[in-house]
Amino acid sequence: MDSDQGKLFIGGISWETSEEKLRDYFGQYGDVLQAVVMKDKTTGRPRGFGFVVFADPAVLDMVLQDKHTIDGRMVEAKRALSREEQQTNARAGNLNPARNTSGGGNIRTKKIFVGGLPPTLNEDGFRQYFETFGFVTDVVIMYDQSTQRPRGFGFISFDTEDAVDRVLQRTFHDLNGKQVEVKRALPKEANPGGGGRSMGGSYQNYGASGGNTSSYDGRMERYMQPQGTGGGFPPYGSSGYSTAGYGYGPATNGVGYGGYSGYTGAGAGYGGPAGAAYGNPNVPNAGYVSGAPRNSWNSQGSSGYGAMGYGNAASWGAQNAGAGSGGPGSVPAGQSPGGASGYGNQGYGYGGYGGNDGSYGNPAGYGAVGGRSGGTPNSNVGGPGGAELQGSGGGYMGSGYGDANGNSGYGNAAWRSEQSQASGNYGAPQANGPHGGQVGYGGGYGSSQARKAQQQ
DNA sequence: GTTGAGCGTT
């Protein structure tokens, strides 16, 4: 994370050493953007270490060469490791934590978490500052529910990811003399165990693996930072996916998924109609639910997923989604929450298809299935031309899926409920081509998030 | 006493 460049870990500090002291001391080397002394959250006792962030990362070189004594204790200054580095390095046995600026952060979001807000800041001031980076669609400052006191953090949403990137060029921003820190916002509901409200029904079926975060560092989970690059296919919860029986199992040859067969009824097994929100609706790429290993999603290119599902499609209003031909980008126009149930359904699925042999028929993504009406089974979707959506009705989640041959990927990705997020971040959007190319399967089980259309 | 904390409605 480049945002941690310029950050020093200071170990072995005295319990007497304050943040001000740290700042003053290291201020001799250069501008200090932030100096913190970590304390035990419950006892408030200093933990004996802290962090100092310099505006200019180059300063570190100087600092690292010197010995430092603060409040009578010799302290140790090292480059701070980002969390992911800690993990990675530890596991790899890499003792030389050279900074690696790659990795992490390739998740794109339109929302930024802003920490360190001065209590006096109001939303207008907050907004005005960030408007210089792009069109701000939403501004939130959090307050304590009971005391109504500012909690010191808030969120800024932009209409484009680019704006977010611009903001994230720097970790600290100066709002009228006060420093605030920006980070990508964690996707709300990132994790089923976390109490998100979409937890209600179907979510749980998911996540075969138990769906909790225990095996991952919570933060990592939330940020979806890559830890290493796993190569292989993640064991997608083979068992998980509800009863529909998708067998998502990874094929050992790395190709495609097998599975899934037969899918008949609309939404069957999916937890129901519309929307069962699977997967993480917010995180692009996240797709899968908690149990899924994050690795692979971060680097599709190399991870062997050829074509990822498609972006996603539509937003709400299932029924009109135009016939999606499945082509990426062809996002069905589904807006209009009005009407129907307001659920989304995105179109498509698409079959990943792995084809080990060339015989499969439809390489192409298939189309969608989006909102189809409840009863119609629509099996066989899949023609390259895209199935047609038939609307009306209740908008069942159709989900895409496979092709006639039974292979299929399945996919569908509707992350997020917010309007058009089309174009997901998937790698190659289309499983086109003669099989050769792409394997894999794409798409995470996206989900169509079940969210009410209305909003206020 | 040596690697962090805050994440959503207003």
GROMACS .gro file of C-alpha atoms (C1' of nucleotides) in nm:
model
  466
    1MET     CA    1   0.000   0.000   0.000
    2ASP     CA    2   0.153   0.313  -0.096
    3SER     CA    3  -0.041   0.484   0.164
    4ASP     CA    4   0.189   0.340   0.414
    5GLN     CA    5   0.490   0.474   0.255
    6GLY     CA    6   0.653   0.715   0.478
    7LYS     CA    7   0.526   0.529   0.776
    8LEU     CA    8   0.756   0.426   1.052
    9PHE     CA    9   0.692   0.180   1.321
   10ILE     CA   10   0.843   0.289   1.648
   11GLY     CA   11   0.890   0.009   1.889
   12GLY     CA   12   0.998   0.002   2.244
   13ILE     CA   13   0.880   0.341   2.339
   14SER     CA   14   0.828   0.445   2.692
   15TRP     CA   15   0.486   0.445   2.836
   16GLU     CA   16   0.547   0.804   2.911
   17THR     CA   17   0.600   0.901   2.554
   18SER     CA   18   0.313   1.090   2.407
   19GLU     CA   19   0.218   1.135   2.050
   20GLU     CA   20   0.327   1.493   2.069
   21LYS     CA   21   0.662   1.384   2.185
   22LEU     CA   22   0.695   1.144   1.899
   23ARG     CA   23   0.592   1.408   1.658
   24ASP     CA   24   0.836   1.658   1.795
   25TYR     CA   25   1.116   1.418   1.799
   26PHE     CA   26   1.073   1.288   1.449
   27GLY     CA   27   0.982   1.627   1.326
   28GLN     CA   28   1.349   1.702   1.309
   29TYR     CA   29   1.372   1.480   1.008
   30GLY     CA   30   1.087   1.608   0.811
   31ASP     CA   31   0.721   1.689   0.817
   32VAL     CA   32   0.528   1.448   1.024
   33LEU     CA   33   0.179   1.389   0.908
   34GLN     CA   34   0.076   1.168   1.186
   35ALA     CA   35   0.219   1.033   1.504
   36VAL     CA   36   0.032   0.780   1.709
   37VAL     CA   37   0.101   0.585   2.018
   38MET     CA   38  -0.098   0.271   2.030
   39LYS     CA   39  -0.286   0.197   2.341
   40ASP     CA   40  -0.476  -0.093   2.465
   41LYS     CA   41  -0.828  -0.034   2.373
   42THR     CA   42  -0.975  -0.137   2.697
   43THR     CA   43  -0.721  -0.037   2.954
   44GLY     CA   44  -0.589   0.264   2.777
   45ARG     CA   45  -0.239   0.165   2.865
   46PRO     CA   46   0.020   0.239   2.607
   47ARG     CA   47   0.136  -0.070   2.431
   48GLY     CA   48   0.488   0.042   2.384
   49PHE     CA   49   0.488   0.120   2.021
   50GLY     CA   50   0.357   0.370   1.781
   51PHE     CA   51   0.371   0.499   1.429
   52VAL     CA   52   0.498   0.808   1.265
   53VAL     CA   53   0.413   0.903   0.912
   54PHE     CA   54   0.628   1.138   0.718
   55ALA     CA   55   0.501   1.345   0.437
   56ASP     CA   56   0.802   1.252   0.237
   57PRO     CA   57   0.884   0.885   0.231
   58ALA     CA   58   1.240   0.966   0.147
   59VAL     CA   59   1.287   1.086   0.497
   60LEU     CA   60   1.273   0.734   0.620
   61ASP     CA   61   1.611   0.662   0.485
   62MET     CA   62   1.759   0.918   0.712
   63VAL     CA   63   1.564   0.816   1.012
   64LEU     CA   64   1.645   0.453   0.972
   65GLN     CA   65   2.012   0.520   0.986
   66ASP     CA   66   2.004   0.683   1.322
   67LYS     CA   67   1.949   0.556   1.666
   68HIS     CA   68   1.679   0.722   1.862
   69THR     CA   69   1.629   0.786   2.225
   70ILE     CA   70   1.305   0.929   2.345
   71ASP     CA   71   1.219   0.987   2.705
   72GLY     CA   72   1.524   0.803   2.805
   73ARG     CA   73   1.451   0.490   2.615
   74MET     CA   74   1.622   0.371   2.311
   75VAL     CA   75   1.350   0.309   2.063
   76GLU     CA   76   1.355   0.117   1.748
   77ALA     CA   77   1.237   0.268   1.427
   78LYS     CA   78   1.150   0.045   1.136
   79ARG     CA   79   0.946   0.074   0.831
   80ALA     CA   80   0.595  -0.003   0.911
   81LEU     CA   81   0.462  -0.308   0.755
   82SER     CA   82   0.123  -0.303   0.620
   83ARG     CA   83  -0.093  -0.573   0.750
   84GLU     CA   84  -0.080  -0.769   0.440
   85GLU     CA   85   0.290  -0.755   0.434
   86GLN     CA   86   0.306  -0.887   0.775
   87GLN     CA   87   0.116  -1.183   0.678
   88THR     CA   88   0.279  -1.243   0.357
   89ASN     CA   89   0.624  -1.200   0.479
   90ALA     CA   90   0.574  -1.409   0.776
   91ARG     CA   91   0.443  -1.689   0.580
   92ALA     CA   92   0.699  -1.669   0.313
   93GLY     CA   93   0.974  -1.638   0.555
   94ASN     CA   94   1.087  -1.329   0.391
   95LEU     CA   95   1.289  -1.149   0.639
   96ASN     CA   96   1.350  -0.853   0.437
   97PRO     CA   97   1.039  -0.661   0.436
   98ALA     CA   98   1.113  -0.456   0.144
   99ARG     CA   99   0.830  -0.249   0.059
  100ASN     CA  100   0.627  -0.373  -0.205
  101THR     CA  101   0.394  -0.129  -0.331
  102SER     CA  102   0.199  -0.351  -0.539
  103GLY     CA  103  -0.075  -0.556  -0.429
  104GLY     CA  104  -0.365  -0.453  -0.238
  105GLY     CA  105  -0.582  -0.179  -0.327
  106ASN     CA  106  -0.696  -0.299  -0.656
  107ILE     CA  107  -1.040  -0.317  -0.538
  108ARG     CA  108  -1.226  -0.027  -0.665
  109THR     CA  109  -1.490   0.144  -0.479
  110LYS     CA  110  -1.662   0.469  -0.503
  111LYS     CA  111  -1.669   0.532  -0.140
  112ILE     CA  112  -1.406   0.656   0.090
  113PHE     CA  113  -1.377   0.620   0.458
  114VAL     CA  114  -1.245   0.932   0.617
  115GLY     CA  115  -1.098   0.907   0.960
  116GLY     CA  116  -0.977   1.164   1.198
  117LEU     CA  117  -1.249   1.414   1.133
  118PRO     CA  118  -1.247   1.707   1.362
  119PRO     CA  119  -1.562   1.722   1.567
  120THR     CA  120  -1.638   2.061   1.438
  121LEU     CA  121  -1.652   1.962   1.079
  122ASN     CA  122  -1.990   1.966   0.919
  123GLU     CA  123  -2.099   1.795   0.608
  124ASP     CA  124  -2.074   2.100   0.398
  125GLY     CA  125  -1.716   2.158   0.479
  126PHE     CA  126  -1.652   1.796   0.428
  127ARG     CA  127  -1.818   1.791   0.094
  128GLN     CA  128  -1.662   2.109  -0.029
  129TYR     CA  129  -1.322   1.982   0.019
  130PHE     CA  130  -1.380   1.656  -0.160
  131GLU     CA  131  -1.564   1.810  -0.445
  132THR     CA  132  -1.236   1.920  -0.580
  133PHE     CA  133  -1.168   1.560  -0.669
  134GLY     CA  134  -1.485   1.478  -0.846
  135PHE     CA  135  -1.855   1.473  -0.821
  136VAL     CA  136  -1.958   1.388  -0.473
  137THR     CA  137  -2.270   1.184  -0.455
  138ASP     CA  138  -2.294   1.135  -0.088
  139VAL     CA  139  -2.149   1.272   0.229
  140VAL     CA  140  -2.183   1.116   0.565
  141ILE     CA  141  -2.047   1.208   0.898
  142MET     CA  142  -2.108   0.955   1.164
  143TYR     CA  143  -2.246   1.039   1.499
  144ASP     CA  144  -2.287   0.837   1.805
  145GLN     CA  145  -2.633   0.708   1.819
  146SER     CA  146  -2.703   0.793   2.170
  147THR     CA  147  -2.487   1.087   2.247
  148GLN     CA  148  -2.501   1.236   1.902
  149ARG     CA  149  -2.142   1.323   1.927
  150PRO     CA  150  -1.935   1.305   1.617
  151ARG     CA  151  -1.753   0.982   1.599
  152GLY     CA  152  -1.465   1.123   1.410
  153PHE     CA  153  -1.516   0.954   1.084
  154GLY     CA  154  -1.739   0.963   0.788
  155PHE     CA  155  -1.776   0.869   0.428
  156ILE     CA  156  -1.760   1.035   0.095
  157SER     CA  157  -1.898   0.880  -0.216
  158PHE     CA  158  -1.809   0.978  -0.565
  159ASP     CA  159  -1.969   0.904  -0.889
  160THR     CA  160  -1.660   0.759  -1.039
  161GLU     CA  161  -1.387   0.540  -0.920
  162ASP     CA  162  -1.139   0.770  -1.072
  163ALA     CA  163  -1.229   1.041  -0.832
  164VAL     CA  164  -1.170   0.800  -0.554
  165ASP     CA  165  -0.834   0.716  -0.691
  166ARG     CA  166  -0.745   1.077  -0.701
  167VAL     CA  167  -0.832   1.121  -0.341
  168LEU     CA  168  -0.640   0.815  -0.249
  169GLN     CA  169  -0.328   0.948  -0.401
  170ARG     CA  170  -0.265   1.078  -0.060
  171THR     CA  171  -0.355   0.928   0.267
  172PHE     CA  172  -0.382   1.249   0.456
  173HIS     CA  173  -0.575   1.547   0.352
  174ASP     CA  174  -0.590   1.881   0.505
  175LEU     CA  175  -0.936   2.009   0.567
  176ASN     CA  176  -0.894   2.356   0.685
  177GLY     CA  177  -0.595   2.293   0.891
  178LYS     CA  178  -0.698   1.966   1.036
  179GLN     CA  179  -0.564   1.639   0.904
  180VAL     CA  180  -0.793   1.366   0.801
  181GLU     CA  181  -0.701   1.030   0.674
  182VAL     CA  182  -0.866   0.860   0.383
  183LYS     CA  183  -0.904   0.500   0.302
  184ARG     CA  184  -1.120   0.298   0.083
  185ALA     CA  185  -1.439   0.234   0.256
  186LEU     CA  186  -1.495  -0.115   0.362
  187PRO     CA  187  -1.786  -0.263   0.197
  188LYS     CA  188  -2.066  -0.270   0.429
  189GLU     CA  189  -2.203  -0.612   0.462
  190ALA     CA  190  -1.883  -0.750   0.349
  191ASN     CA  191  -1.919  -1.034   0.568
  192PRO     CA  192  -2.213  -1.231   0.655
  193GLY     CA  193  -2.112  -1.280   1.003
  194GLY     CA  194  -2.083  -0.919   1.054
  195GLY     CA  195  -2.437  -0.852   1.105
  196GLY     CA  196  -2.518  -0.696   0.784
  197ARG     CA  197  -2.875  -0.669   0.730
  198SER     CA  198  -2.893  -0.875   0.430
  199MET     CA  199  -2.820  -1.157   0.644
  200GLY     CA  200  -3.158  -1.265   0.663
  201GLY     CA  201  -3.236  -1.553   0.465
  202SER     CA  202  -3.048  -1.691   0.198
  203TYR     CA  203  -2.723  -1.557   0.277
  204GLN     CA  204  -2.654  -1.822   0.513
  205ASN     CA  205  -2.684  -2.103   0.286
  206TYR     CA  206  -2.398  -1.976   0.127
  207GLY     CA  207  -2.074  -2.002   0.249
  208ALA     CA  208  -2.023  -2.351   0.280
  209SER     CA  209  -1.710  -2.315   0.447
  210GLY     CA  210  -1.864  -2.194   0.746
  211GLY     CA  211  -1.875  -1.855   0.637
  212ASN     CA  212  -1.699  -1.677   0.892
  213THR     CA  213  -1.401  -1.478   0.895
  214SER     CA  214  -1.211  -1.664   1.137
  215SER     CA  215  -0.950  -1.775   0.912
  216TYR     CA  216  -0.876  -1.447   0.777
  217ASP     CA  217  -0.781  -1.144   0.945
  218GLY     CA  218  -1.083  -0.942   0.977
  219ARG     CA  219  -0.940  -0.645   0.824
  220MET     CA  220  -0.810  -0.823   0.540
  221GLU     CA  221  -1.130  -0.972   0.484
  222ARG     CA  222  -1.285  -0.646   0.465
  223TYR     CA  223  -1.040  -0.488   0.247
  224MET     CA  224  -0.999  -0.784   0.041
  225GLN     CA  225  -0.639  -0.746   0.027
  226PRO     CA  226  -0.462  -1.012  -0.142
  227GLN     CA  227  -0.247  -1.236   0.042
  228GLY     CA  228  -0.019  -1.394  -0.187
  229THR     CA  229  -0.143  -1.521  -0.502
  230GLY     CA  230  -0.275  -1.845  -0.485
  231GLY     CA  231  -0.292  -2.008  -0.792
  232GLY     CA  232  -0.538  -2.258  -0.792
  233PHE     CA  233  -0.889  -2.261  -0.783
  234PRO     CA  234  -1.040  -2.189  -0.470
  235PRO     CA  235  -1.252  -2.443  -0.330
  236TYR     CA  236  -1.564  -2.279  -0.372
  237GLY     CA  237  -1.793  -2.399  -0.136
  238SER     CA  238  -1.885  -2.693  -0.299
  239SER     CA  239  -2.126  -2.778  -0.059
  240GLY     CA  240  -2.252  -2.456   0.003
  241TYR     CA  241  -2.453  -2.334  -0.248
  242SER     CA  242  -2.775  -2.415  -0.133
  243THR     CA  243  -2.958  -2.697  -0.247
  244ALA     CA  244  -2.957  -2.630  -0.596
  245GLY     CA  245  -2.667  -2.832  -0.634
  246TYR     CA  246  -2.434  -2.641  -0.811
  247GLY     CA  247  -2.136  -2.813  -0.792
  248TYR     CA  248  -1.895  -2.566  -0.811
  249GLY     CA  249  -1.614  -2.768  -0.751
  250PRO     CA  250  -1.298  -2.683  -0.892
  251ALA     CA  251  -1.191  -2.900  -1.152
  252THR     CA  252  -0.856  -3.022  -1.104
  253ASN     CA  253  -0.742  -2.940  -1.434
  254GLY     CA  254  -0.812  -2.596  -1.364
  255VAL     CA  255  -1.070  -2.555  -1.599
  256GLY     CA  256  -1.403  -2.458  -1.553
  257TYR     CA  257  -1.633  -2.572  -1.315
  258GLY     CA  258  -1.819  -2.854  -1.354
  259GLY     CA  259  -2.108  -2.877  -1.237
  260TYR     CA  260  -2.414  -2.743  -1.218
  261SER     CA  261  -2.646  -2.924  -1.379
  262GLY     CA  262  -2.974  -2.895  -1.439
  263TYR     CA  263  -3.096  -2.600  -1.290
  264THR     CA  264  -3.438  -2.580  -1.344
  265GLY     CA  265  -3.657  -2.359  -1.186
  266ALA     CA  266  -3.599  -2.017  -1.151
  267GLY     CA  267  -3.416  -1.945  -0.859
  268ALA     CA  268  -3.455  -2.266  -0.717
  269GLY     CA  269  -3.241  -2.317  -0.440
  270TYR     CA  270  -3.135  -1.984  -0.434
  271GLY     CA  271  -3.303  -1.881  -0.153
  272GLY     CA  272  -3.576  -1.760  -0.320
  273PRO     CA  273  -3.691  -1.502  -0.519
  274ALA     CA  274  -3.528  -1.220  -0.615
  275GLY     CA  275  -3.252  -1.126  -0.480
  276ALA     CA  276  -3.121  -1.347  -0.252
  277ALA     CA  277  -2.822  -1.174  -0.184
  278TYR     CA  278  -2.540  -1.386  -0.228
  279GLY     CA  279  -2.199  -1.300  -0.221
  280ASN     CA  280  -2.088  -0.981  -0.131
  281PRO     CA  281  -2.280  -0.731  -0.295
  282ASN     CA  282  -2.045  -0.462  -0.255
  283VAL     CA  283  -1.720  -0.577  -0.347
  284PRO     CA  284  -1.652  -0.622  -0.694
  285ASN     CA  285  -1.487  -0.933  -0.744
  286ALA     CA  286  -1.570  -1.056  -0.424
  287GLY     CA  287  -1.827  -1.263  -0.528
  288TYR     CA  288  -1.839  -1.531  -0.318
  289VAL     CA  289  -1.922  -1.517   0.010
  290SER     CA  290  -1.715  -1.542   0.289
  291GLY     CA  291  -1.570  -1.865   0.254
  292ALA     CA  292  -1.403  -1.803  -0.059
  293PRO     CA  293  -1.048  -1.736  -0.060
  294ARG     CA  294  -0.966  -1.402  -0.156
  295ASN     CA  295  -0.667  -1.466  -0.340
  296SER     CA  296  -0.773  -1.544  -0.662
  297TRP     CA  297  -0.998  -1.273  -0.705
  298ASN     CA  298  -0.750  -1.016  -0.698
  299SER     CA  299  -0.563  -1.105  -0.986
  300GLN     CA  300  -0.767  -1.262  -1.224
  301GLY     CA  301  -0.540  -1.226  -1.492
  302SER     CA  302  -0.309  -1.471  -1.369
  303SER     CA  303  -0.512  -1.670  -1.156
  304GLY     CA  304  -0.657  -1.870  -1.411
  305TYR     CA  305  -0.987  -1.740  -1.434
  306GLY     CA  306  -1.024  -1.655  -1.770
  307ALA     CA  307  -1.324  -1.490  -1.823
  308MET     CA  308  -1.493  -1.367  -1.543
  309GLY     CA  309  -1.841  -1.325  -1.541
  310TYR     CA  310  -1.964  -1.031  -1.666
  311GLY     CA  311  -1.995  -0.732  -1.510
  312ASN     CA  312  -2.306  -0.712  -1.392
  313ALA     CA  313  -2.593  -0.595  -1.496
  314ALA     CA  314  -2.872  -0.437  -1.420
  315SER     CA  315  -2.983  -0.285  -1.136
  316TRP     CA  316  -3.318  -0.311  -1.039
  317GLY     CA  317  -3.617  -0.352  -1.214
  318ALA     CA  318  -3.577  -0.671  -1.339
  319GLN     CA  319  -3.824  -0.696  -1.575
  320ASN     CA  320  -3.731  -0.475  -1.825
  321ALA     CA  321  -3.404  -0.559  -1.859
  322GLY     CA  322  -3.365  -0.579  -2.212
  323ALA     CA  323  -3.263  -0.887  -2.345
  324GLY     CA  324  -2.926  -0.899  -2.251
  325SER     CA  325  -2.728  -1.062  -2.486
  326GLY     CA  326  -2.501  -1.135  -2.231
  327GLY     CA  327  -2.245  -0.936  -2.376
  328PRO     CA  328  -2.057  -0.749  -2.137
  329GLY     CA  329  -2.157  -0.416  -2.127
  330SER     CA  330  -2.486  -0.482  -2.241
  331VAL     CA  331  -2.641  -0.393  -1.942
  332PRO     CA  332  -2.992  -0.427  -1.952
  333ALA     CA  333  -3.155  -0.123  -1.882
  334GLY     CA  334  -3.295  -0.203  -1.577
  335GLN     CA  335  -3.363   0.074  -1.378
  336SER     CA  336  -3.681   0.170  -1.264
  337PRO     CA  337  -3.738   0.026  -0.947
  338GLY     CA  338  -4.079   0.110  -0.974
  339GLY     CA  339  -4.305  -0.152  -1.037
  340ALA     CA  340  -4.232  -0.479  -0.940
  341SER     CA  341  -4.056  -0.601  -0.671
  342GLY     CA  342  -3.776  -0.393  -0.728
  343TYR     CA  343  -3.522  -0.639  -0.730
  344GLY     CA  344  -3.252  -0.668  -0.938
  345ASN     CA  345  -3.144  -0.960  -1.108
  346GLN     CA  346  -2.900  -0.913  -1.320
  347GLY     CA  347  -2.866  -1.050  -1.603
  348TYR     CA  348  -2.670  -1.304  -1.657
  349GLY     CA  349  -2.476  -1.544  -1.598
  350TYR     CA  350  -2.263  -1.686  -1.815
  351GLY     CA  351  -2.104  -1.974  -1.837
  352GLY     CA  352  -1.773  -2.008  -1.773
  353TYR     CA  353  -1.716  -2.313  -1.918
  354GLY     CA  354  -1.423  -2.459  -1.929
  355GLY     CA  355  -1.425  -2.680  -2.190
  356ASN     CA  356  -1.169  -2.924  -2.188
  357ASP     CA  357  -1.251  -3.021  -2.513
  358GLY     CA  358  -1.383  -2.829  -2.771
  359SER     CA  359  -1.710  -2.945  -2.789
  360TYR     CA  360  -1.895  -2.714  -2.606
  361GLY     CA  361  -2.134  -2.525  -2.757
  362ASN     CA  362  -2.155  -2.203  -2.620
  363PRO     CA  363  -1.867  -2.030  -2.545
  364ALA     CA  364  -2.024  -1.721  -2.531
  365GLY     CA  365  -2.151  -1.575  -2.243
  366TYR     CA  366  -2.480  -1.634  -2.213
  367GLY     CA  367  -2.712  -1.435  -2.150
  368ALA     CA  368  -2.897  -1.356  -1.911
  369VAL     CA  369  -3.153  -1.447  -1.741
  370GLY     CA  370  -3.253  -1.188  -1.554
  371GLY     CA  371  -3.573  -1.118  -1.439
  372ARG     CA  372  -3.785  -1.368  -1.557
  373SER     CA  373  -4.100  -1.437  -1.436
  374GLY     CA  374  -4.143  -1.669  -1.178
  375GLY     CA  375  -4.279  -1.959  -1.328
  376THR     CA  376  -4.105  -1.983  -1.639
  377PRO     CA  377  -3.826  -2.203  -1.622
  378ASN     CA  378  -3.626  -2.079  -1.883
  379SER     CA  379  -3.395  -2.348  -1.871
  380ASN     CA  380  -3.153  -2.354  -2.131
  381VAL     CA  381  -3.069  -2.024  -2.142
  382GLY     CA  382  -2.781  -1.973  -2.287
  383GLY     CA  383  -2.769  -1.922  -2.632
  384PRO     CA  384  -2.525  -1.682  -2.726
  385GLY     CA  385  -2.776  -1.457  -2.826
  386GLY     CA  386  -2.884  -1.428  -2.493
  387ALA     CA  387  -3.188  -1.531  -2.358
  388GLU     CA  388  -3.454  -1.313  -2.350
  389LEU     CA  389  -3.578  -1.191  -2.047
  390GLN     CA  390  -3.921  -1.215  -1.995
  391GLY     CA  391  -4.039  -0.987  -1.779
  392SER     CA  392  -4.312  -0.927  -1.575
  393GLY     CA  393  -4.371  -1.072  -1.278
  394GLY     CA  394  -4.188  -1.114  -0.995
  395GLY     CA  395  -3.852  -1.099  -1.092
  396TYR     CA  396  -3.711  -1.407  -0.980
  397MET     CA  397  -3.363  -1.437  -0.980
  398GLY     CA  398  -3.279  -1.604  -1.267
  399SER     CA  399  -2.940  -1.628  -1.262
  400GLY     CA  400  -2.755  -1.728  -1.531
  401TYR     CA  401  -2.612  -2.033  -1.568
  402GLY     CA  402  -2.497  -2.265  -1.763
  403ASP     CA  403  -2.522  -2.381  -2.092
  404ALA     CA  404  -2.693  -2.655  -2.223
  405ASN     CA  405  -2.426  -2.888  -2.180
  406GLY     CA  406  -2.430  -2.878  -1.832
  407ASN     CA  407  -2.135  -2.706  -1.775
  408SER     CA  408  -2.159  -2.402  -1.665
  409GLY     CA  409  -2.039  -2.158  -1.481
  410TYR     CA  410  -2.272  -1.966  -1.327
  411GLY     CA  411  -2.224  -1.660  -1.247
  412ASN     CA  412  -2.385  -1.358  -1.231
  413ALA     CA  413  -2.271  -1.088  -1.069
  414ALA     CA  414  -2.457  -0.826  -0.956
  415TRP     CA  415  -2.273  -0.682  -0.706
  416ARG     CA  416  -2.413  -0.414  -0.540
  417SER     CA  417  -2.726  -0.273  -0.531
  418GLU     CA  418  -2.649   0.064  -0.620
  419GLN     CA  419  -2.729   0.168  -0.944
  420SER     CA  420  -2.528   0.101  -1.226
  421GLN     CA  421  -2.225  -0.046  -1.146
  422ALA     CA  422  -2.206  -0.206  -1.455
  423SER     CA  423  -1.901  -0.313  -1.589
  424GLY     CA  424  -1.775  -0.485  -1.319
  425ASN     CA  425  -1.433  -0.533  -1.274
  426TYR     CA  426  -1.394  -0.850  -1.414
  427GLY     CA  427  -1.123  -0.930  -1.622
  428ALA     CA  428  -1.216  -1.038  -1.945
  429PRO     CA  429  -1.560  -0.989  -1.983
  430GLN     CA  430  -1.664  -1.243  -2.204
  431ALA     CA  431  -1.608  -1.590  -2.235
  432ASN     CA  432  -1.594  -1.578  -2.583
  433GLY     CA  433  -1.393  -1.732  -2.801
  434PRO     CA  434  -1.353  -2.067  -2.870
  435HIS     CA  435  -1.286  -2.231  -2.578
  436GLY     CA  436  -0.943  -2.232  -2.585
  437GLY     CA  437  -0.887  -1.928  -2.420
  438GLN     CA  438  -1.069  -1.898  -2.131
  439VAL     CA  439  -1.134  -2.122  -1.881
  440GLY     CA  440  -1.261  -2.086  -1.571
  441TYR     CA  441  -1.559  -1.966  -1.486
  442GLY     CA  442  -1.644  -1.668  -1.395
  443GLY     CA  443  -1.808  -1.470  -1.188
  444GLY     CA  444  -1.873  -1.491  -0.856
  445TYR     CA  445  -2.184  -1.570  -0.749
  446GLY     CA  446  -2.280  -1.247  -0.748
  447SER     CA  447  -2.595  -1.192  -0.633
  448SER     CA  448  -2.850  -0.983  -0.685
  449GLN     CA  449  -2.895  -0.801  -0.401
  450ALA     CA  450  -3.216  -0.789  -0.254
  451ARG     CA  451  -3.267  -0.454  -0.168
  452LYS     CA  452  -3.568  -0.260  -0.178
  453ALA     CA  453  -3.593  -0.032  -0.450
  454GLN     CA  454  -3.716   0.245  -0.262
  455GLN     CA  455  -3.496   0.459  -0.084
  456GLN     CA  456  -3.508   0.760   0.105
  457DG     C1'  457   0.600  -0.378   2.756
  458DT     C1'  458   0.805  -0.376   1.967
  459DT     C1'  459   0.313  -0.381   1.394
  460DG     C1'  460  -0.280   0.003   1.452
  461DA     C1'  461  -0.828   0.209   1.491
  462DG     C1'  462  -1.230   0.408   1.360
  463DC     C1'  463  -1.653   0.142   0.879
  464DG     C1'  464  -2.275   0.370   0.740
  465DT     C1'  465  -2.736   0.712   0.776
  466DT     C1'  466  -2.825   1.199   0.969
   0.00000   0.00000   0.00000
